[in-house]
XYZ file of C-alpha atoms in Angstrom:
657
model
C 110.830 134.105 103.891
C 112.321 131.426 101.661
C 111.228 127.828 101.118
C 114.013 126.443 103.298
C 112.760 128.621 106.171
C 109.999 126.047 106.638
C 112.542 124.180 108.781
C 112.669 127.142 111.171
C 108.964 127.082 111.996
C 108.113 125.555 115.372
C 104.494 124.453 115.746
C 103.225 124.263 119.348
C 100.211 122.209 120.406
C 98.424 120.594 123.357
C 99.389 122.698 126.382
C 98.885 120.849 129.673
C 99.336 122.095 133.253
C 100.352 120.297 136.424
C 97.545 120.288 139.018
C 99.252 123.067 141.007
C 99.622 125.194 137.862
C 103.349 125.596 138.396
C 104.505 123.852 135.240
C 103.229 123.512 131.703
C 104.193 120.994 129.062
C 103.774 121.552 125.359
C 104.450 119.588 122.170
C 106.747 121.242 119.616
C 106.841 119.989 116.011
C 109.315 120.928 113.293
C 110.401 119.835 109.809
C 113.658 117.916 109.417
C 114.692 118.131 105.761
C 117.785 115.974 106.296
C 115.601 113.085 107.466
C 112.727 114.148 105.194
C 110.388 113.825 108.139
C 108.813 115.670 111.051
C 110.180 115.708 114.579
C 108.172 116.232 117.731
C 109.516 116.910 121.214
C 107.975 117.800 124.558
C 109.087 120.873 126.472
C 108.489 121.798 130.109
C 107.976 125.424 131.162
C 107.821 126.989 134.642
C 104.691 129.134 134.598
C 106.225 131.774 136.867
C 109.040 132.267 134.352
C 111.691 131.535 136.996
C 113.598 129.101 134.766
C 113.994 128.892 130.978
C 111.917 126.367 129.021
C 113.558 122.946 129.014
C 113.367 120.169 126.441
C 111.899 117.144 128.175
C 111.929 114.484 125.449
C 113.773 114.014 122.172
C 111.194 112.241 120.042
C 111.464 111.203 117.372
C 107.761 112.123 117.291
C 106.269 112.952 120.658
C 102.852 114.589 120.974
C 99.697 115.071 123.063
C 101.189 115.473 126.551
C 98.793 115.055 129.498
C 99.748 115.496 133.169
C 98.086 113.069 135.562
C 95.702 114.594 138.127
C 98.219 113.963 140.927
C 101.055 115.488 138.901
C 103.287 112.420 139.171
C 103.097 111.321 135.561
C 103.160 112.802 132.095
C 101.397 110.658 129.516
C 102.113 111.268 125.831
C 102.144 109.607 122.430
C 105.398 108.601 120.744
C 105.661 107.451 117.140
C 108.740 105.467 116.175
C 109.934 104.715 112.651
C 106.785 102.751 111.820
C 104.811 105.955 112.323
C 102.324 104.370 114.742
C 102.007 106.424 117.957
C 101.988 104.409 121.161
C 101.090 105.535 124.659
C 104.007 106.330 126.989
C 104.314 107.678 130.521
C 107.165 109.652 132.029
C 107.593 110.109 135.814
C 107.732 113.832 136.567
C 110.134 113.242 139.444
C 112.719 111.952 136.964
C 113.375 108.795 135.035
C 112.884 107.286 131.619
C 109.715 107.153 129.583
C 107.942 103.798 129.562
C 105.908 102.425 126.670
C 102.477 101.150 127.676
C 100.929 99.985 124.406
C 101.789 98.088 121.242
C 98.738 98.431 119.020
C 99.366 97.606 115.353
C 97.569 100.777 114.207
C 98.688 103.074 117.003
C 96.861 105.070 119.676
C 94.998 108.393 119.883
C 93.138 110.530 122.411
C 94.507 109.432 125.803
C 92.778 110.669 128.969
C 93.650 110.217 132.653
C 91.233 108.855 135.244
C 90.846 111.026 138.366
C 92.773 108.415 140.393
C 95.909 108.925 138.219
C 96.126 105.162 137.972
C 94.136 104.455 134.823
C 94.217 105.789 131.274
C 91.551 105.589 128.611
C 92.473 105.902 124.966
C 91.359 104.984 121.448
C 93.042 102.431 119.186
C 92.040 100.968 115.858
C 91.259 97.253 115.968
C 92.254 95.637 112.651
C 90.508 92.622 111.244
C 92.644 89.456 111.507
C 94.906 89.095 108.506
C 94.950 92.816 107.679
C 97.381 95.668 108.293
C 100.309 93.503 109.283
C 98.486 91.317 111.806
C 99.653 88.246 109.905
C 103.238 88.318 108.624
C 102.340 85.745 105.972
C 99.714 88.019 104.419
C 100.932 90.961 102.353
C 98.711 93.970 101.494
C 98.397 92.650 97.941
C 96.921 89.303 98.942
C 94.655 90.352 101.788
C 91.072 89.137 101.331
C 88.623 91.400 99.471
C 86.770 94.103 101.356
C 83.025 93.582 101.527
C 81.551 97.087 101.535
C 77.920 97.657 102.489
C 78.071 101.264 103.760
C 78.588 104.617 102.025
C 81.083 105.419 104.782
C 83.967 103.054 104.249
C 87.131 105.158 103.904
C 88.540 108.545 104.819
C 91.410 110.637 103.531
C 94.788 110.261 105.244
C 93.617 107.072 106.995
C 92.369 104.759 104.274
C 89.703 102.114 104.598
C 87.893 102.275 107.923
C 85.445 99.367 107.866
C 88.182 96.872 108.733
C 89.965 98.819 111.511
C 87.317 100.274 113.757
C 88.594 102.568 116.546
C 87.495 101.539 120.038
C 88.021 102.653 123.620
C 90.576 100.866 125.805
C 91.392 101.199 129.507
C 94.840 100.591 130.930
C 95.768 100.256 134.623
C 99.291 101.467 135.443
C 99.412 99.540 138.726
C 98.815 96.246 136.986
C 101.115 95.260 134.155
C 98.425 93.315 132.311
C 97.223 94.022 128.818
C 94.897 96.968 128.185
C 91.226 96.083 128.414
C 89.006 96.835 125.413
C 85.941 98.696 126.668
C 83.945 99.021 123.425
C 83.559 96.903 120.304
C 81.344 96.393 117.286
C 81.153 97.622 113.706
C 81.247 101.268 114.857
C 83.760 104.071 115.386
C 84.373 105.366 118.918
C 86.287 108.543 119.774
C 87.464 111.082 122.417
C 86.969 109.247 125.746
C 86.732 111.315 128.959
C 86.304 110.283 132.602
C 83.584 111.256 135.047
C 84.846 113.130 138.141
C 84.282 110.057 140.317
C 86.174 107.773 137.914
C 83.255 105.377 137.500
C 82.232 106.274 133.960
C 83.763 107.018 130.602
C 81.944 109.158 128.062
C 82.825 109.001 124.377
C 81.332 109.788 120.987
C 80.085 107.128 118.605
C 77.623 106.463 115.777
C 75.581 103.408 116.765
C 72.072 104.421 115.644
C 70.299 102.407 112.900
C 70.807 105.029 110.160
C 74.502 105.576 110.836
C 75.564 104.308 107.406
C 73.655 107.093 105.642
C 74.317 110.178 107.772
C 77.095 111.924 109.719
C 75.299 111.933 113.075
C 77.139 110.885 116.232
C 76.014 110.563 119.839
C 77.455 110.765 123.314
C 77.646 107.388 125.042
C 78.567 106.537 128.616
C 80.036 103.206 129.716
C 81.077 101.929 133.122
C 84.866 102.106 133.395
C 85.025 98.496 134.594
C 82.992 97.229 131.634
C 79.438 96.890 130.476
C 77.131 97.920 127.652
C 77.427 101.612 126.681
C 74.352 103.778 127.292
C 73.292 106.432 124.785
C 72.979 109.928 126.239
C 71.862 112.011 123.237
C 69.069 111.572 120.694
C 70.831 110.961 117.339
C 70.100 114.414 115.888
C 73.555 116.045 116.019
C 77.132 115.586 114.828
C 79.119 115.629 118.060
C 82.859 116.240 118.047
C 83.885 116.440 121.695
C 82.480 115.820 125.163
C 83.364 116.623 128.769
C 81.771 115.804 132.130
C 80.400 118.617 134.272
C 79.727 116.185 137.118
C 78.655 112.559 137.381
C 75.171 113.440 136.106
C 75.812 115.923 133.304
C 77.967 116.394 130.196
C 78.689 119.265 127.845
C 79.677 118.735 124.243
C 80.362 120.450 120.931
C 78.082 119.749 117.980
C 76.888 121.309 114.750
C 73.652 123.231 114.919
C 71.790 120.918 112.506
C 72.250 117.406 111.021
C 73.019 118.914 107.578
C 76.438 119.994 108.741
C 77.729 122.058 105.798
C 78.160 125.697 106.737
C 76.816 125.101 110.229
C 78.279 126.732 113.313
C 79.494 124.491 116.131
C 77.538 125.114 119.330
C 77.988 124.137 122.969
C 75.322 121.750 124.254
C 74.513 119.987 127.512
C 72.658 116.790 128.403
C 71.898 114.751 131.503
C 73.718 111.437 131.565
C 70.702 109.539 132.886
C 68.016 111.742 131.365
C 65.626 111.436 128.447
C 68.222 111.892 125.712
C 67.331 115.482 124.956
C 70.160 117.938 124.438
C 69.967 121.636 125.251
C 72.069 124.245 123.423
C 74.031 126.691 125.561
C 75.035 128.996 122.702
C 72.904 130.388 119.894
C 73.492 129.182 116.374
C 74.133 132.326 114.348
C 76.941 134.165 116.148
C 79.153 131.620 117.873
C 81.294 129.030 116.064
C 83.106 127.080 118.768
C 85.735 125.529 116.564
C 89.517 125.981 116.301
C 89.873 124.457 112.843
C 93.419 123.373 112.030
C 95.031 124.393 115.333
C 96.670 121.008 115.958
C 95.520 120.965 119.599
C 92.506 119.229 121.018
C 89.736 121.817 121.298
C 89.495 122.733 124.994
C 86.341 122.352 127.064
C 87.487 123.658 130.454
C 84.725 123.144 133.029
C 84.966 125.070 136.329
C 82.745 127.069 138.673
C 79.549 126.578 136.717
C 81.058 127.647 133.389
C 82.757 126.198 130.315
C 85.723 127.981 128.767
C 86.363 127.239 125.116
C 87.400 128.844 121.792
C 85.395 130.674 119.133
C 86.143 131.767 115.565
C 85.504 135.420 114.752
C 86.546 137.286 111.580
C 89.853 135.476 111.202
C 90.592 135.422 114.934
C 90.182 132.617 117.465
C 89.117 134.030 120.816
C 88.606 132.544 124.252
C 85.046 132.635 125.576
C 83.298 131.567 128.758
C 79.791 130.102 128.686
C 77.546 129.617 131.690
C 76.150 126.143 132.219
C 72.681 127.691 132.225
C 73.287 129.284 128.827
C 73.170 132.950 127.960
C 75.505 135.124 125.929
C 79.125 133.924 126.069
C 81.676 136.263 127.620
C 84.749 136.993 125.511
C 87.719 136.582 127.857
C 90.547 137.084 125.356
C 90.253 138.398 121.829
C 92.174 140.604 119.457
C 93.909 140.144 116.129
C 95.383 136.758 116.987
C 94.470 133.095 117.318
C 94.352 131.090 120.540
C 95.300 127.603 119.378
C 95.036 125.590 122.593
C 94.477 126.089 126.317
C 94.483 124.462 129.752
C 93.613 125.727 133.236
C 94.671 124.630 136.731
C 94.994 126.265 140.165
C 94.146 129.739 138.890
C 96.641 129.560 135.994
C 95.620 129.580 132.340
C 98.140 128.318 129.793
C 97.558 129.074 126.114
C 99.230 128.779 122.751
C 98.722 132.094 120.972
C 99.773 132.919 117.421
C 99.325 135.913 115.152
C 100.273 137.167 111.693
C 104.001 136.767 112.312
C 104.065 134.015 114.960
C 103.194 130.323 114.646
C 102.425 130.404 118.371
C 104.087 130.798 121.748
C 103.170 129.529 125.194
C 101.418 132.294 127.120
C 100.240 132.101 130.742
C 98.007 134.234 132.916
C 97.885 133.633 136.674
C 95.713 136.660 137.345
C 98.364 139.271 136.729
C 97.984 139.501 132.960
C 99.359 137.528 130.051
C 103.059 136.657 129.939
C 104.833 135.067 126.979
C 107.121 132.326 128.282
C 108.696 130.903 125.116
C 110.583 132.150 122.070
C 110.197 129.290 119.623
C 109.584 131.747 116.802
C 112.952 133.469 117.220
C 114.714 131.006 114.918
C 112.435 132.060 112.063
C 112.339 135.800 112.687
C 116.136 135.892 113.021
C 116.548 134.653 109.450
C 113.396 135.840 107.669
C 111.548 139.135 107.404
C 107.879 138.365 107.995
C 105.299 140.625 106.416
C 102.265 141.919 108.332
C 98.668 141.273 107.390
C 97.044 144.458 106.079
C 93.323 144.260 106.772
C 90.942 144.873 103.869
C 87.261 145.781 104.234
C 84.915 146.668 101.412
C 81.405 145.870 100.130
C 80.140 143.723 97.280
C 77.814 145.254 94.653
C 74.785 144.102 96.685
C 76.143 145.928 99.735
C 77.327 142.802 101.552
C 80.512 143.387 103.609
C 83.653 141.644 102.345
C 86.660 141.070 104.602
C 90.209 139.913 104.001
C 93.882 140.762 104.049
C 96.781 141.819 101.863
C 100.370 140.652 102.341
C 102.819 142.864 100.464
C 106.502 142.341 99.658
C 109.174 144.712 100.875
C 110.388 147.467 98.557
C 108.619 149.353 95.793
C 106.106 148.027 93.304
C 104.292 147.592 91.150
C 104.101 144.028 92.468
C 102.467 141.107 90.664
C 99.405 139.901 92.574
C 98.150 136.482 93.673
C 94.528 135.949 94.673
C 94.769 133.017 97.107
C 91.543 131.155 97.967
C 91.210 128.915 101.021
C 89.636 125.478 101.193
C 86.523 124.422 103.016
C 84.552 126.355 101.980
C 83.513 126.583 105.649
C 86.950 127.581 106.910
C 88.792 130.863 107.306
C 91.945 132.770 106.560
C 92.945 134.788 109.566
C 95.368 136.309 112.010
C 97.972 133.567 111.867
C 101.374 132.875 110.336
C 100.453 131.561 106.885
C 103.658 130.102 105.473
C 102.417 130.213 101.876
C 101.604 133.920 101.879
C 104.945 134.712 103.545
C 106.930 132.699 100.995
C 105.084 134.259 98.055
C 105.586 137.746 99.493
C 109.243 136.916 100.080
C 109.476 136.053 96.373
C 108.033 139.404 95.326
C 104.275 138.817 95.075
C 101.466 140.659 96.800
C 98.969 138.128 98.160
C 95.246 138.811 98.583
C 93.477 136.580 101.131
C 89.730 136.688 101.682
C 86.855 135.054 103.535
C 83.959 135.289 101.055
C 80.435 134.156 101.718
C 80.683 130.464 102.554
C 83.589 130.952 104.985
C 83.424 130.435 108.745
C 83.766 132.977 111.538
C 81.200 135.496 110.268
C 77.963 133.898 111.385
C 76.049 130.861 110.202
C 74.119 132.840 107.577
C 77.456 133.841 106.012
C 78.585 130.216 105.935
C 75.284 128.967 104.522
C 74.939 131.714 101.888
C 76.409 129.574 99.079
C 74.562 126.346 99.842
C 72.911 125.350 96.564
C 74.675 128.144 94.680
C 78.404 127.639 95.084
C 80.529 129.755 92.729
C 78.359 132.878 92.494
C 78.134 134.966 95.679
C 81.556 133.712 96.712
C 82.963 134.633 93.288
C 81.484 138.130 93.624
C 83.059 138.595 97.053
C 86.492 137.385 95.934
C 86.592 139.622 92.857
C 85.329 142.578 94.893
C 88.121 142.070 97.411
C 90.683 141.720 94.632
C 89.526 144.960 92.984
C 89.673 146.708 96.355
C 93.241 145.518 96.899
C 94.273 146.554 93.388
C 93.441 150.147 94.298
C 96.787 150.081 96.114
C 99.164 152.032 93.864
C 102.026 149.542 94.190
C 100.001 146.539 92.966
C 100.111 145.670 89.278
C 96.582 145.011 88.043
C 97.904 143.723 84.716
C 99.784 140.844 86.327
C 97.326 138.919 88.490
C 97.252 135.178 89.129
C 94.715 133.071 91.006
C 95.378 129.973 93.091
C 93.756 127.781 95.703
C 93.375 124.269 97.067
C 90.356 121.991 97.601
C 87.362 124.363 97.537
C 89.965 127.010 96.696
C 90.906 124.866 93.713
C 87.223 124.659 92.779
C 87.026 128.464 92.805
C 90.293 128.784 90.874
C 89.020 126.572 88.054
C 85.631 128.323 88.166
C 87.151 131.814 87.975
C 89.561 130.837 85.207
C 86.655 129.509 83.151
C 84.324 132.450 83.726
C 86.735 135.416 83.860
C 89.357 136.766 81.493
C 91.451 138.734 83.938
C 94.071 136.287 85.227
C 97.462 135.859 83.571
C 97.708 132.298 84.935
C 96.212 129.958 87.519
C 97.168 127.132 89.887
C 94.340 124.769 90.761
C 95.323 122.363 93.527
C 93.609 119.257 95.000
C 90.403 120.693 93.604
C 86.804 119.685 93.028
C 86.107 120.198 89.328
C 83.007 118.118 88.664
C 80.359 116.986 91.115
C 78.871 113.933 89.424
C 81.958 111.750 89.897
C 82.883 113.436 93.193
C 79.724 111.968 94.728
C 81.044 108.421 94.492
C 84.806 108.863 94.436
C 85.330 111.211 97.405
C 85.241 109.988 100.987
C 82.791 112.813 101.801
C 81.120 113.128 98.408
C 78.001 111.171 99.316
C 76.827 113.799 101.837
C 78.824 116.890 100.833
C 77.342 117.161 97.324
C 73.789 116.455 98.464
C 74.036 119.245 101.033
C 75.906 121.850 98.981
C 74.544 121.187 95.458
C 71.525 118.929 95.823
C 70.788 115.712 93.982
C 69.550 117.168 90.685
C 72.096 116.169 87.984
C 71.486 119.347 86.000
C 72.105 121.495 89.076
C 75.307 119.591 89.759
C 76.391 120.173 86.159
C 75.700 123.905 86.447
C 77.799 124.107 89.608
C 80.755 122.120 88.219
C 83.802 124.140 87.113
C 84.495 121.573 84.382
C 81.267 122.689 82.697
C 82.927 126.041 81.978
C 86.453 124.753 81.364
C 86.179 125.414 77.619
C 86.302 129.087 78.553
C 89.739 128.747 80.174
C 92.407 130.579 78.205
C 94.897 131.295 80.985
C 97.812 128.888 81.479
C 97.007 126.526 84.347
C 99.153 124.380 86.626
C 97.185 121.550 88.228
C 98.650 120.092 91.444
C 97.251 116.923 92.983
C 98.153 113.973 95.200
C 97.814 110.430 93.921
C 96.290 109.150 97.179
C 93.933 112.071 97.802
C 90.627 110.495 98.822
C 88.990 113.805 99.753
C 89.279 115.250 96.224
C 90.316 112.181 94.213
C 92.929 112.455 91.481
C 90.366 111.863 88.727
C 89.185 115.422 89.405
C 92.586 116.714 88.277
C 92.852 114.275 85.392
C 89.513 115.266 83.900
C 90.438 118.956 83.980
C 93.915 118.339 82.563
C 92.526 116.262 79.705
C 90.050 119.014 78.799
C 92.728 121.721 78.809
C 95.094 119.591 76.769
C 92.354 118.831 74.236
C 91.616 122.556 73.950
C 95.265 123.449 73.422
C 95.527 125.475 76.649
C 98.999 125.692 78.179
C 98.644 123.320 81.119
C 100.739 121.085 83.319
C 99.833 118.365 85.827
C 102.052 117.885 88.879
C 101.259 114.642 90.743
C 102.698 113.683 94.132
C 102.993 109.943 94.912
C 102.054 108.692 98.344
C 100.324 111.905 99.407
C 96.764 112.675 100.442
C 94.700 115.823 100.672
C 96.924 117.429 103.319
C 100.113 117.573 101.234
C 100.635 121.329 101.589
C 100.276 121.191 105.390
C 101.632 117.832 106.511
C 103.004 116.045 103.468
C 106.517 114.645 103.130
C 108.860 117.634 103.647
C 110.679 117.017 100.355
C 107.318 117.014 98.584
C 106.327 120.274 100.250
C 109.596 121.841 99.071
C 109.104 120.493 95.533
C 105.581 121.897 95.516
C 106.752 125.368 96.508
C 109.517 125.266 93.919
C 107.057 124.350 91.172
C 104.646 127.088 92.236
C 107.322 129.798 92.283
C 108.687 128.659 88.929
C 105.193 128.817 87.448
C 104.547 132.329 88.716
C 107.991 133.520 87.641
C 107.248 132.282 84.146
C 103.836 133.925 83.874
C 103.945 136.960 86.186
C 107.658 137.702 86.414
C 108.137 140.421 83.788
C 108.600 143.218 86.314
C 110.690 146.264 85.373
C 110.173 149.407 87.385
C 112.325 152.405 88.361
C 115.564 150.746 87.304
C 114.913 147.644 89.409
C 114.636 144.201 87.884
C 113.324 141.797 90.471
C 113.007 138.095 89.885
C 109.882 137.017 91.793
C 111.033 133.398 91.877
C 113.936 134.195 94.140
C 113.298 137.664 95.509
C 116.788 138.683 94.338
C 117.321 142.080 92.732
C 119.787 143.496 90.253
C 118.929 147.130 91.020
C 117.540 149.330 93.759
C 114.309 148.324 95.501
């Protein structure tokens, strides 16, 4: 796989079924290098496979399709050149899409009422005079922001205190303006309708201590207006909600208010009860999260059960949970990831990906799974994708360590990259990881691991590094690397380390405490906790929970403390508008390395945030890959074996391989 093959990847998300289960719609996103942008289209698929998939819309950026309960309409979001998605509807019987909204900050999270006449959605409400609401006021001369809360901005969005998201209701049969259902100096999210259409449930933080914690609650409001009523007891961080019936909801929430390393559990509560919530899954084993899938996490309620997704050892499986609790039943598992799902009329539609597939639409109507799309064919026709080779070993203390190896084609010995994921409570897994494929295509073996601190291995695994980040996780990563290097075609003398965010933290930490890496790439990293507390959008709670408030403990757990031990050349990659790991984290490390005379370079990307490598400007993503491959070619590229001379930066060869 080459860098330009990024344009051949098709990312599927948000499957939705017609009420009769006969058709599915899905959003398909791709990179357009010519326009230096992303394109999103909607496709329609007959679930019986009788006709080929058909492109339904042509963007430019269409997403989040939702069929109405009567099947007559398809609602979706469309972003034009201004990048602000607006709500549209398309008649399924034929005709043109119609725009329904014109919010200055765009729309998210649309949901149909049971009557197929009304839609609820969320839109940011800007303060007057901000964000283009007054053409005579430019961003530079807007009034100052008066900040009184620790929570006032978030990466990839910006300041939040002056554009609060609220719930709106729109009636398709009346052409009037949408009606704002909620207001106030609070953030509202993910509205859903009760089965009788009288109520809308949503999540919000409205409790007195909301400025100093990450707790959210479920609220219910009458669809025709009125004061929202709190359903839960302000002890959980709730991410999604769904009605079981008019009297009961289920929702996803972390197991404890200190959310770091906590598994997401399924809970239930009575809408008109005493505010107490009851967990339906136990905390240690089940992590009901599909981190990074691009689709809304499904909560499919039917026949006294909830079907949802669970992380397990790099996989995302489908599980069914009874509304009275008990052990979840695994419906679909295996070495793959289920990235989205819907169910109607006995048909289940899913997006399923694996090590060599970004995901295809798969349906099961009772006769077994059938793959209905071939969006990955464009990539596999032009690029050889390398399998994930599973690695299992044990750390010196006997703790099991799990990960994967991606090897290039041909004969070694291959230079090796230890790649470390972000989070830390996240996971590498059974999915098409473009970075590993591109590095393997350029001649590098890539080691991927889920050390203690990662998700998908139980809550104790995720919590193991709380208060001691950089020790047990370091042991696990080096153990996995040593295990991989036992492969005879891997070159243990030419090993590099790289990672982003928490992975950047570990890269800087390892480079400062180990003398075994030829070179390193630390990207969008955390390097020092004291300034991260105030400069990061999450620093105020993340550091307290992972490191504690003791300044000496924070110093001991900061990679910059050990940066004088770095001797390996280091490339530092960062985005200028990263508010998750602010750019000062990169600048402080770069200054220290430069002062110490260590070969080091700083690559800064204008206009980008923390998600550059996943959703940044396509030209920036290409430039990033080019810089990374050039760096590794310079420091790991001296490969001469058996008459072959391979250039890892291009994968080209001047001899036999």
